[in-house]
Coordinates of C-alpha atoms in Angstrom, one line a residue:
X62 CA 109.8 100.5 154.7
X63 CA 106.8 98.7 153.3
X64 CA 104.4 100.4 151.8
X65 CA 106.4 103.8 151.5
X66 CA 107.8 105.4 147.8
X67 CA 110.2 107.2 149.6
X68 CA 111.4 104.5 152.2
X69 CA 115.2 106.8 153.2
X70 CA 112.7 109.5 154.3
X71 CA 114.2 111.7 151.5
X72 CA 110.8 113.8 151.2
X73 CA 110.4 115.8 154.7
X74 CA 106.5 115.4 154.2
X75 CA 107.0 112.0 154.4
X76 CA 108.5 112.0 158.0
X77 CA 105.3 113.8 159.1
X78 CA 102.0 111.8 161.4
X79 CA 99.5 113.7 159.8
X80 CA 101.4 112.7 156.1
X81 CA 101.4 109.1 157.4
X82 CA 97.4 109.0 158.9
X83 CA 96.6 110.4 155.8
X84 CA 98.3 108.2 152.5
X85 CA 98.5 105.2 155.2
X86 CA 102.4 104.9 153.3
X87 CA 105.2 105.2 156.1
X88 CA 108.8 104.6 156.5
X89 CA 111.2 104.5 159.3
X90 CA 110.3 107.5 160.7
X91 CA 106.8 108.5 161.0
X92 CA 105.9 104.5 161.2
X93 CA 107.7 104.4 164.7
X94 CA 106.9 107.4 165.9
X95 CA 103.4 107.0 165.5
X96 CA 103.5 103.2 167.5
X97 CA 104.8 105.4 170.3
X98 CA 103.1 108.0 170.7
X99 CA 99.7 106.2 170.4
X100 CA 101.5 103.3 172.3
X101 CA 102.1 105.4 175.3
X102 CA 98.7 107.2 175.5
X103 CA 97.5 103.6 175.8
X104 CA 99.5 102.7 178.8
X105 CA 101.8 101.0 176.9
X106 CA 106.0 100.2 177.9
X107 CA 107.1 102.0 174.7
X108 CA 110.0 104.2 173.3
X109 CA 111.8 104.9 170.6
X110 CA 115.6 103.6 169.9
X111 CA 118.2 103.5 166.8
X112 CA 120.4 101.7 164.9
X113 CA 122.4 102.6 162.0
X114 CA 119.8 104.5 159.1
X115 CA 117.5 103.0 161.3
X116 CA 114.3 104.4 163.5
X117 CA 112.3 101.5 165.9
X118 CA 110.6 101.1 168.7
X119 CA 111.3 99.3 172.1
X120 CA 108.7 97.3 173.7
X121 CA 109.2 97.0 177.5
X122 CA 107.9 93.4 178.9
X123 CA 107.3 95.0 182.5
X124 CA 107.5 91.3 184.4
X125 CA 110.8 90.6 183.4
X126 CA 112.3 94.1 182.4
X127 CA 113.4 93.1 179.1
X128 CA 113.1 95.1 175.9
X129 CA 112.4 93.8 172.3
X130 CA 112.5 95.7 169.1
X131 CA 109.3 96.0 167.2
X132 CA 110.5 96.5 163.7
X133 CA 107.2 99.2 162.7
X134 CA 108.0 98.3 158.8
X135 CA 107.1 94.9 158.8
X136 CA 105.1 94.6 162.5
X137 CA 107.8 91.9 163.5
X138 CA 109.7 91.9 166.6
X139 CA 113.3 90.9 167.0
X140 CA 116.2 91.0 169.2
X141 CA 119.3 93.8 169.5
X142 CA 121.8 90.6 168.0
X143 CA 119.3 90.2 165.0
X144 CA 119.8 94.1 164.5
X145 CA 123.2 93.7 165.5
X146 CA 123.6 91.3 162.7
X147 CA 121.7 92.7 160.2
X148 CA 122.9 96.6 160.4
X149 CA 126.2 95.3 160.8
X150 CA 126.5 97.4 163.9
X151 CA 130.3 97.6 165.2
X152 CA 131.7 96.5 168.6
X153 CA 132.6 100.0 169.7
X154 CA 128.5 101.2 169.2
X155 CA 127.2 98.4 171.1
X156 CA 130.6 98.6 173.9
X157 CA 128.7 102.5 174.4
X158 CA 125.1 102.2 174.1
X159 CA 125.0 104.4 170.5
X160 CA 121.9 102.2 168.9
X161 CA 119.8 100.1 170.7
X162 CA 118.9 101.5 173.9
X163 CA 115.9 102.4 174.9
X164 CA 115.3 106.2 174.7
X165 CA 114.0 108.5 177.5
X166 CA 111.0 111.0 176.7
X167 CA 113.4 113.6 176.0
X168 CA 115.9 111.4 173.7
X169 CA 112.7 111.0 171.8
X170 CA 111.5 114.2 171.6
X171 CA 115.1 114.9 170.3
X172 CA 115.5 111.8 167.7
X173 CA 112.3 113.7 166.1
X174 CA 113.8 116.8 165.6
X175 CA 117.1 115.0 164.5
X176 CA 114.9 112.7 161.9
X177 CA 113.2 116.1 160.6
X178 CA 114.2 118.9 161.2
X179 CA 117.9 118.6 160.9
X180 CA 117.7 117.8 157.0
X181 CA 114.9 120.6 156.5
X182 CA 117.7 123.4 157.8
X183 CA 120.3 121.6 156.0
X184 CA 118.5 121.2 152.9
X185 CA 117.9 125.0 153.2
X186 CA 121.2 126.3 153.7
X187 CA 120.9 127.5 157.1
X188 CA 124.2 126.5 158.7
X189 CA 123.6 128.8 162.1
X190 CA 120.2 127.3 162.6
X191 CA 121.8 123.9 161.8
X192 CA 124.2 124.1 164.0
X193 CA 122.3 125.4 166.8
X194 CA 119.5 122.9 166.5
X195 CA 122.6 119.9 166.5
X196 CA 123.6 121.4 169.9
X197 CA 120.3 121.3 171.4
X198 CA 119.9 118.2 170.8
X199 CA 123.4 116.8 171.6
X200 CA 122.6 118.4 174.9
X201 CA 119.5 115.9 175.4
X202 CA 121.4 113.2 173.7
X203 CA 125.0 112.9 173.3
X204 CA 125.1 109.9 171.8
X205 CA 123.1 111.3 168.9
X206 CA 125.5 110.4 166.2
X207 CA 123.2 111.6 163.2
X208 CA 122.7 114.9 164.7
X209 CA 126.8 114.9 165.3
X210 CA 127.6 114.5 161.2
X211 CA 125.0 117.2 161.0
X212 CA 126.9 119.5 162.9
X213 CA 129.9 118.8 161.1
X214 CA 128.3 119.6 157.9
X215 CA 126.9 122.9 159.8
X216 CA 130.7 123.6 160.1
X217 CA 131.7 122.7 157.0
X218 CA 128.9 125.0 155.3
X219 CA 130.1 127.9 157.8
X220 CA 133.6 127.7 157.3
X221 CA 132.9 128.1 153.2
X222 CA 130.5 130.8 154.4
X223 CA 133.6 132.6 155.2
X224 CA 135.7 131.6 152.1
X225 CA 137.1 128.4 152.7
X226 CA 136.9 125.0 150.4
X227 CA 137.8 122.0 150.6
X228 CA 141.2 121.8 148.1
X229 CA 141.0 119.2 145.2
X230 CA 143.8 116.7 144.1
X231 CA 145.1 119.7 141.3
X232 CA 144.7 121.9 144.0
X233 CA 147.3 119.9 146.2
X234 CA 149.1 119.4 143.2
X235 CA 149.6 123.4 142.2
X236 CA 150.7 123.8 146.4
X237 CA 153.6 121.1 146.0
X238 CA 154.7 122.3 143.2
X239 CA 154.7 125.8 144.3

């Protein structure tokens, strides 16, 4: 986003409010997050939503009951066919509400925790916690399809954990020939 150094959210300090109040240097993360949460202490029709890579924030117009995206990057607003467009997201996602939809309090609560704390454990090697923190949240949102590749890479790490790897083209090679 403008104004970050680290705009994929690679840095876990990064994703952090207190990290963005302080530096004033956001990404797609804490930028959105922080819209909301001060948003809805001001009375405000506000929630968070997704697209693909992506973290925004919906902006409820309460007469008509429409939503528009407020792109927290740039302070622009724009339509779901302009993200459509522009994240190139697929039929299928939009046929099942996966991005775009406006989030409930607990869908947001959970998108944190996905944005966070799933590539902390992951970064850490902690494939139980991992995978009990994708269920959780899969639980609250099921449509969650970052915390769902984390949960497969929870499995993967358990499942070499226990002596199993992934076999290379040699390795497929060796089998035939055996």
């Amino acid at each position: 986003g403008r104004g970050s150094t680290d705009p994929r959210g690679g840095d876990l300090s990064n994703t952090f409010l207190s990290t963005y109040f302080e530096r004033r240097k956001g990404q797609c993360v804490a930028m959105p997050i922080a819209i909301v949460v001060i948003g809805q202490k001001l009375g405000l029709p506000v929630t968070m939503t997704t697209g693909p890579y992506h973290v925004l924030v919906k902006f409820g117009d309460d007469a008509t009951g429409q939503w528009t995206n407020l792109e927290a990057t740039s302070g622009k607003f724009r339509f779901d066919s302009q993200y459509e467009e522009a994240l190139r997201i697929p039929k299928e996602a939009n046929d099942q509400s996966t991005f775009l939809r406006p989030y409930s309090q607990r869908e947001s609560v959970a998108l944190f925790a996905t944005t966070t704390l799933l590539p902390h454990l992951k970064a850490q090697g902690q494939p139980e916690q991992l995978l009990q923190a994708t269920n959780l949240i899969l639980a609250i949102n099921p449509l969650d399809v970052v915390a769902m590749t984390y949960k497969a890479d929870a499995w993967y790490a358990k499942a070499e954990s226990h002596g199993w790897r992934a076999w290379t083209e040699a390795d497929w090679s060796r089998y035939l020939d055996h």
